[in-house]
Every structure is written in C-alpha cells, then in structure tokens.
Amino acid sequence: MCSSDLFDQYDLVLVDQDGVGLERAKLFLEAEYRVGVETVQCDLGVPFAADELYRTIRGKTVDILINNAGFGLYGKFSETNWATEEKMIYLHIHTPIRLTKLVLKEMTGRGRGMILNVSSLASFQPGPFFSVYSASKVFLQSFSQAVATELKGSGVTVTVFCPGQTKTGFAKGVALRSGSKESKVPVFSSSAVRVATIGYRGMKKGRILVIPGFLNKLVATLARLVPGPVSASINGRIQQR
C-alpha cells in the first residue's frame, strides 16, 4: 500500500505454495510496516485446500479476506492439459467460494468484515485460447456481485476486482505452462502497486465492482455492448497475435 494507507496496519496471514517467496514477503512487511505476519505454505489449487487452511487459522478473527491466487494457461482447449485446467478451476472457483463460505458466518455474526475477490478484465468477454481462465473469472465476478447484493445492510461487503494487464509474473507463468520460451508484458500494463492500491481502496469503500483505469473501464463497457460471438472472434484474433 502507498503511504496514505499505512493507518490500516492489519496483521496478515499470507498463503502461497512458494515457501521462499512467503518468507521474503514476511521479512519485508514486518520490517517496513511493523505488522505481524504469519505464513502458511500450501497449494490452494487442490480439493479441500480451503478447509485445511481454515483449520490452520481457526481462532483468528478474519477482518478481511482477499482471494487473489490465480494463474493462466494459453492454448486451444482441445489441446491444453486437463490436469492444469482442473487445478485452475479449484484455485479460481472452488477455493475462493469455500473460503468465502467459511468466513462469512463469523463476519455476519460480528456485523462487519470485507471480502475482496480478484477476477479480471477477461471476465467481461469470451476468451478464446484462455477459455477456462476467462470462464472461471466470469464465474467469480457473477458470484461476488450476487453475494454482495445479499449482504447489503449486514455490515459485511464483498468486492470483485477486475484488473487488466498488470506488471507481475503472470505472463511468464502463462508462457512456461504453455510451452513457450517467450513471455511478453503488454505495453499498456499497469504497475502492481498502483493496481493493488485501487482494489484495496475500492474494497474499503464497500464498492461491489472495481475496475482500475479509464482504458480498462472503457474495454469493459464496450464488451457489454458487443454480441458474444463477435467479441469472441475479435478477442481470439488478438490472442493469436
């Protein structure tokens, strides 16, 4: 977070399958922001991962849940690896929904709490060559908005965050899983810090849908106006290039 958000000094529980990266993040955050950081190394893309994680943190008060874990896979659905796609479905759909289910009872009982589900700009249009990724993000966006509406007046909010191209390791991961040696970060990518700050602030304001940046908002708006088959055709040509 940028300096203006430093008054929100929450203690953190960070979850990832990269133990080295977790420890590095823990040391940085504790030194830089003087907050307590606990790490849990686990794979959230497998069955029952959410329940196991919840058992690990049981007894802690969860004020904010951020479901951010995800990855992409490029290729024709008829040729891509099913095991990788099944893991993606667990990671993008099953685990966030189950974690949301598990923490909501306590949050609604207290009358406060915030949940931020990270979807994608890809959730506004069909995604040829990213079919499972795009569809999973559509699901997460629809689910989040529905539950957010159910919770109005409860003191608990659900925000779905739909960023566009962002400078992270996402593109490199897609290239590796797709068997490519080359990963290109699009010219119009935004910095991860800027994007994360917008998402966090949107969540704090209780907004249901947050799209960072004018260009991304424009793309989302236009995608709603274009028929699905036409949008899929255009997007497919872009992805092939």
Short mmCIF file of N, CA and C in Angstrom, two decimals, residues 19-120:
data_model
loop_
_atom_site.label_atom_id
_atom_site.label_comp_id
_atom_site.label_asym_id
_atom_site.label_seq_id
_atom_site.Cartn_x
_atom_site.Cartn_y
_atom_site.Cartn_z
N GLY A 19 7.33 -21.26 -0.54
CA GLY A 19 7.79 -21.00 0.81
C GLY A 19 8.86 -19.93 0.89
N VAL A 20 9.77 -19.92 -0.08
CA VAL A 20 10.85 -18.93 -0.09
C VAL A 20 10.27 -17.53 -0.30
N GLY A 21 9.36 -17.41 -1.26
CA GLY A 21 8.73 -16.13 -1.51
C GLY A 21 7.92 -15.63 -0.33
N LEU A 22 7.25 -16.54 0.36
CA LEU A 22 6.49 -16.17 1.55
C LEU A 22 7.39 -15.60 2.64
N GLU A 23 8.51 -16.26 2.86
CA GLU A 23 9.43 -15.81 3.91
C GLU A 23 10.02 -14.44 3.56
N ARG A 24 10.32 -14.24 2.29
CA ARG A 24 10.85 -12.95 1.85
C ARG A 24 9.81 -11.84 2.07
N ALA A 25 8.55 -12.14 1.71
CA ALA A 25 7.48 -11.15 1.91
C ALA A 25 7.26 -10.87 3.39
N LYS A 26 7.31 -11.90 4.21
CA LYS A 26 7.12 -11.75 5.65
C LYS A 26 8.17 -10.81 6.26
N LEU A 27 9.45 -11.04 5.93
CA LEU A 27 10.52 -10.22 6.48
C LEU A 27 10.39 -8.76 6.03
N PHE A 28 10.03 -8.56 4.76
CA PHE A 28 9.88 -7.20 4.25
C PHE A 28 8.74 -6.47 4.94
N LEU A 29 7.58 -7.12 5.03
CA LEU A 29 6.40 -6.46 5.60
C LEU A 29 6.57 -6.16 7.08
N GLU A 30 7.16 -7.09 7.81
CA GLU A 30 7.38 -6.87 9.24
C GLU A 30 8.34 -5.71 9.48
N ALA A 31 9.39 -5.62 8.65
CA ALA A 31 10.38 -4.55 8.83
C ALA A 31 9.84 -3.21 8.35
N GLU A 32 9.10 -3.21 7.23
CA GLU A 32 8.66 -1.97 6.61
C GLU A 32 7.44 -1.38 7.29
N TYR A 33 6.50 -2.24 7.74
CA TYR A 33 5.22 -1.73 8.22
C TYR A 33 4.93 -2.06 9.69
N ARG A 34 5.83 -2.78 10.33
CA ARG A 34 5.66 -3.11 11.75
C ARG A 34 4.34 -3.80 12.03
N VAL A 35 4.02 -4.80 11.23
CA VAL A 35 2.81 -5.59 11.45
C VAL A 35 3.21 -7.05 11.68
N GLY A 36 2.32 -7.79 12.29
CA GLY A 36 2.56 -9.21 12.48
C GLY A 36 2.21 -9.97 11.21
N VAL A 37 3.07 -10.86 10.79
CA VAL A 37 2.84 -11.62 9.56
C VAL A 37 3.04 -13.11 9.84
N GLU A 38 2.00 -13.87 9.55
CA GLU A 38 2.07 -15.33 9.65
C GLU A 38 1.99 -15.89 8.24
N THR A 39 2.75 -16.93 7.97
CA THR A 39 2.73 -17.52 6.63
C THR A 39 2.22 -18.96 6.69
N VAL A 40 1.50 -19.33 5.64
CA VAL A 40 1.01 -20.70 5.50
C VAL A 40 1.38 -21.17 4.10
N GLN A 41 2.25 -22.16 4.03
CA GLN A 41 2.65 -22.69 2.73
C GLN A 41 1.73 -23.85 2.36
N CYS A 42 0.93 -23.66 1.31
CA CYS A 42 0.05 -24.72 0.85
C CYS A 42 -0.40 -24.43 -0.58
N ASP A 43 -0.88 -25.47 -1.23
CA ASP A 43 -1.38 -25.37 -2.60
C ASP A 43 -2.89 -25.19 -2.54
N LEU A 44 -3.38 -24.02 -2.95
CA LEU A 44 -4.81 -23.73 -2.89
C LEU A 44 -5.56 -24.27 -4.10
N GLY A 45 -4.84 -24.91 -5.02
CA GLY A 45 -5.47 -25.43 -6.23
C GLY A 45 -5.79 -26.91 -6.16
N VAL A 46 -6.04 -27.43 -4.96
CA VAL A 46 -6.36 -28.84 -4.79
C VAL A 46 -7.62 -28.97 -3.94
N PRO A 47 -8.31 -30.11 -4.02
CA PRO A 47 -9.52 -30.30 -3.21
C PRO A 47 -9.24 -30.14 -1.73
N PHE A 48 -10.18 -29.58 -1.01
CA PHE A 48 -10.16 -29.41 0.44
C PHE A 48 -9.09 -28.44 0.94
N ALA A 49 -8.42 -27.70 0.02
CA ALA A 49 -7.40 -26.75 0.45
C ALA A 49 -8.00 -25.67 1.34
N ALA A 50 -9.18 -25.18 0.98
CA ALA A 50 -9.80 -24.11 1.75
C ALA A 50 -10.12 -24.57 3.18
N ASP A 51 -10.63 -25.78 3.32
CA ASP A 51 -10.97 -26.29 4.65
C ASP A 51 -9.72 -26.48 5.50
N GLU A 52 -8.65 -26.98 4.88
CA GLU A 52 -7.40 -27.17 5.62
C GLU A 52 -6.82 -25.84 6.06
N LEU A 53 -6.88 -24.84 5.17
CA LEU A 53 -6.39 -23.51 5.53
C LEU A 53 -7.22 -22.93 6.67
N TYR A 54 -8.52 -23.07 6.58
CA TYR A 54 -9.40 -22.52 7.62
C TYR A 54 -9.11 -23.16 8.97
N ARG A 55 -8.85 -24.46 8.98
CA ARG A 55 -8.50 -25.13 10.24
C ARG A 55 -7.20 -24.58 10.80
N THR A 56 -6.27 -24.23 9.90
CA THR A 56 -4.97 -23.70 10.33
C THR A 56 -5.11 -22.36 11.02
N ILE A 57 -6.02 -21.52 10.51
CA ILE A 57 -6.16 -20.17 11.07
C ILE A 57 -7.33 -20.05 12.04
N ARG A 58 -7.96 -21.16 12.37
CA ARG A 58 -9.11 -21.14 13.27
C ARG A 58 -8.72 -20.49 14.60
N GLY A 59 -9.60 -19.64 15.11
CA GLY A 59 -9.30 -18.93 16.34
C GLY A 59 -8.89 -17.50 16.08
N LYS A 60 -8.50 -17.20 14.85
CA LYS A 60 -8.15 -15.83 14.48
C LYS A 60 -9.38 -15.11 13.96
N THR A 61 -9.47 -13.83 14.23
CA THR A 61 -10.56 -13.02 13.69
C THR A 61 -10.16 -12.55 12.29
N VAL A 62 -10.94 -12.95 11.29
CA VAL A 62 -10.66 -12.54 9.91
C VAL A 62 -11.49 -11.30 9.60
N ASP A 63 -10.82 -10.14 9.59
CA ASP A 63 -11.50 -8.89 9.26
C ASP A 63 -11.63 -8.71 7.76
N ILE A 64 -10.58 -9.16 7.02
CA ILE A 64 -10.56 -9.02 5.56
C ILE A 64 -10.08 -10.34 4.96
N LEU A 65 -10.79 -10.81 3.96
CA LEU A 65 -10.35 -11.97 3.18
C LEU A 65 -10.09 -11.49 1.76
N ILE A 66 -8.88 -11.73 1.25
CA ILE A 66 -8.55 -11.37 -0.12
C ILE A 66 -8.21 -12.65 -0.89
N ASN A 67 -9.06 -13.00 -1.85
CA ASN A 67 -8.82 -14.16 -2.70
C ASN A 67 -8.14 -13.69 -3.99
N ASN A 68 -6.82 -13.85 -4.04
CA ASN A 68 -6.03 -13.28 -5.12
C ASN A 68 -5.26 -14.32 -5.93
N ALA A 69 -5.14 -15.53 -5.42
CA ALA A 69 -4.31 -16.54 -6.10
C ALA A 69 -4.90 -16.91 -7.46
N GLY A 70 -4.02 -17.07 -8.45
CA GLY A 70 -4.50 -17.45 -9.78
C GLY A 70 -3.36 -17.62 -10.77
N PHE A 71 -3.66 -18.24 -11.89
CA PHE A 71 -2.69 -18.38 -12.98
C PHE A 71 -3.44 -18.56 -14.29
N GLY A 72 -2.73 -18.46 -15.40
CA GLY A 72 -3.34 -18.59 -16.71
C GLY A 72 -2.71 -19.70 -17.53
N LEU A 73 -3.41 -20.11 -18.56
CA LEU A 73 -2.92 -21.14 -19.48
C LEU A 73 -3.39 -20.78 -20.88
N TYR A 74 -2.45 -20.70 -21.82
CA TYR A 74 -2.78 -20.33 -23.19
C TYR A 74 -2.82 -21.57 -24.08
N GLY A 75 -3.79 -21.62 -25.00
CA GLY A 75 -3.85 -22.70 -25.98
C GLY A 75 -5.27 -23.08 -26.32
N LYS A 76 -5.40 -23.90 -27.37
CA LYS A 76 -6.72 -24.41 -27.74
C LYS A 76 -7.19 -25.40 -26.68
N PHE A 77 -8.46 -25.30 -26.30
CA PHE A 77 -8.98 -26.18 -25.25
C PHE A 77 -8.84 -27.65 -25.62
N SER A 78 -8.94 -27.96 -26.90
CA SER A 78 -8.82 -29.36 -27.34
C SER A 78 -7.41 -29.90 -27.18
N GLU A 79 -6.44 -29.00 -26.93
CA GLU A 79 -5.04 -29.43 -26.86
C GLU A 79 -4.38 -29.15 -25.51
N THR A 80 -5.00 -28.34 -24.66
CA THR A 80 -4.38 -27.98 -23.38
C THR A 80 -4.48 -29.13 -22.38
N ASN A 81 -3.68 -29.02 -21.32
CA ASN A 81 -3.57 -30.08 -20.31
C ASN A 81 -4.71 -29.99 -19.30
N TRP A 82 -5.49 -31.08 -19.17
CA TRP A 82 -6.65 -31.04 -18.29
C TRP A 82 -6.24 -30.93 -16.82
N ALA A 83 -5.18 -31.58 -16.41
CA ALA A 83 -4.78 -31.51 -15.00
C ALA A 83 -4.48 -30.08 -14.59
N THR A 84 -3.85 -29.33 -15.48
CA THR A 84 -3.57 -27.92 -15.20
C THR A 84 -4.86 -27.12 -15.12
N GLU A 85 -5.80 -27.39 -16.03
CA GLU A 85 -7.07 -26.67 -16.02
C GLU A 85 -7.93 -27.03 -14.81
N GLU A 86 -7.88 -28.27 -14.40
CA GLU A 86 -8.63 -28.67 -13.21
C GLU A 86 -8.10 -27.95 -11.98
N LYS A 87 -6.78 -27.83 -11.88
CA LYS A 87 -6.18 -27.08 -10.78
C LYS A 87 -6.62 -25.62 -10.82
N MET A 88 -6.70 -25.05 -12.03
CA MET A 88 -7.14 -23.68 -12.19
C MET A 88 -8.58 -23.50 -11.70
N ILE A 89 -9.43 -24.45 -12.02
CA ILE A 89 -10.83 -24.38 -11.59
C ILE A 89 -10.93 -24.42 -10.06
N TYR A 90 -10.14 -25.28 -9.43
CA TYR A 90 -10.13 -25.32 -7.97
C TYR A 90 -9.63 -23.99 -7.40
N LEU A 91 -8.56 -23.47 -8.01
CA LEU A 91 -7.93 -22.26 -7.48
C LEU A 91 -8.78 -21.02 -7.69
N HIS A 92 -9.42 -20.89 -8.86
CA HIS A 92 -10.17 -19.69 -9.20
C HIS A 92 -11.62 -19.73 -8.73
N ILE A 93 -12.16 -20.92 -8.55
CA ILE A 93 -13.59 -21.03 -8.24
C ILE A 93 -13.84 -21.70 -6.89
N HIS A 94 -13.44 -22.95 -6.77
CA HIS A 94 -13.79 -23.72 -5.58
C HIS A 94 -13.21 -23.12 -4.30
N THR A 95 -11.91 -22.84 -4.30
CA THR A 95 -11.25 -22.35 -3.08
C THR A 95 -11.77 -20.98 -2.65
N PRO A 96 -11.89 -19.98 -3.56
CA PRO A 96 -12.43 -18.69 -3.12
C PRO A 96 -13.86 -18.78 -2.59
N ILE A 97 -14.69 -19.60 -3.24
CA ILE A 97 -16.08 -19.73 -2.79
C ILE A 97 -16.14 -20.41 -1.43
N ARG A 98 -15.36 -21.44 -1.26
CA ARG A 98 -15.37 -22.16 0.02
C ARG A 98 -14.83 -21.28 1.15
N LEU A 99 -13.75 -20.54 0.89
CA LEU A 99 -13.22 -19.65 1.92
C LEU A 99 -14.23 -18.57 2.27
N THR A 100 -14.90 -18.04 1.24
CA THR A 100 -15.93 -17.04 1.49
C THR A 100 -17.04 -17.62 2.37
N LYS A 101 -17.45 -18.83 2.07
CA LYS A 101 -18.49 -19.50 2.85
C LYS A 101 -18.06 -19.66 4.31
N LEU A 102 -16.80 -20.04 4.50
CA LEU A 102 -16.31 -20.34 5.84
C LEU A 102 -16.19 -19.09 6.71
N VAL A 103 -15.76 -17.96 6.12
CA VAL A 103 -15.57 -16.75 6.95
C VAL A 103 -16.83 -15.92 7.09
N LEU A 104 -17.80 -16.10 6.18
CA LEU A 104 -18.98 -15.24 6.19
C LEU A 104 -19.82 -15.38 7.46
N LYS A 105 -19.92 -16.59 7.97
CA LYS A 105 -20.75 -16.79 9.15
C LYS A 105 -20.23 -15.95 10.31
N GLU A 106 -18.92 -15.96 10.52
CA GLU A 106 -18.34 -15.17 11.61
C GLU A 106 -18.47 -13.67 11.32
N MET A 107 -18.24 -13.28 10.08
CA MET A 107 -18.34 -11.87 9.72
C MET A 107 -19.75 -11.33 9.94
N THR A 108 -20.74 -12.05 9.45
CA THR A 108 -22.12 -11.58 9.61
C THR A 108 -22.54 -11.60 11.07
N GLY A 109 -21.98 -12.55 11.84
CA GLY A 109 -22.27 -12.58 13.28
C GLY A 109 -21.73 -11.35 13.99
N ARG A 110 -20.57 -10.86 13.56
CA ARG A 110 -19.98 -9.65 14.15
C ARG A 110 -20.59 -8.38 13.57
N GLY A 111 -21.20 -8.51 12.38
CA GLY A 111 -21.75 -7.34 11.72
C GLY A 111 -20.71 -6.50 11.03
N ARG A 112 -19.57 -7.09 10.68
CA ARG A 112 -18.52 -6.37 9.96
C ARG A 112 -17.56 -7.35 9.31
N GLY A 113 -16.96 -6.89 8.23
CA GLY A 113 -16.00 -7.72 7.51
C GLY A 113 -15.98 -7.34 6.04
N MET A 114 -14.87 -7.61 5.38
CA MET A 114 -14.71 -7.29 3.97
C MET A 114 -14.08 -8.46 3.23
N ILE A 115 -14.58 -8.72 2.03
CA ILE A 115 -14.03 -9.77 1.17
C ILE A 115 -13.72 -9.15 -0.18
N LEU A 116 -12.52 -9.40 -0.67
CA LEU A 116 -12.10 -8.91 -1.98
C LEU A 116 -11.75 -10.13 -2.84
N ASN A 117 -12.54 -10.35 -3.89
CA ASN A 117 -12.27 -11.43 -4.84
C ASN A 117 -11.67 -10.83 -6.10
N VAL A 118 -10.50 -11.31 -6.49
CA VAL A 118 -9.81 -10.77 -7.66
C VAL A 118 -10.22 -11.56 -8.89
N SER A 119 -11.02 -10.93 -9.74
CA SER A 119 -11.41 -11.51 -11.01
C SER A 119 -10.47 -10.95 -12.08
N SER A 120 -10.98 -10.46 -13.19
CA SER A 120 -10.13 -9.99 -14.27
C SER A 120 -10.97 -9.22 -15.28
#
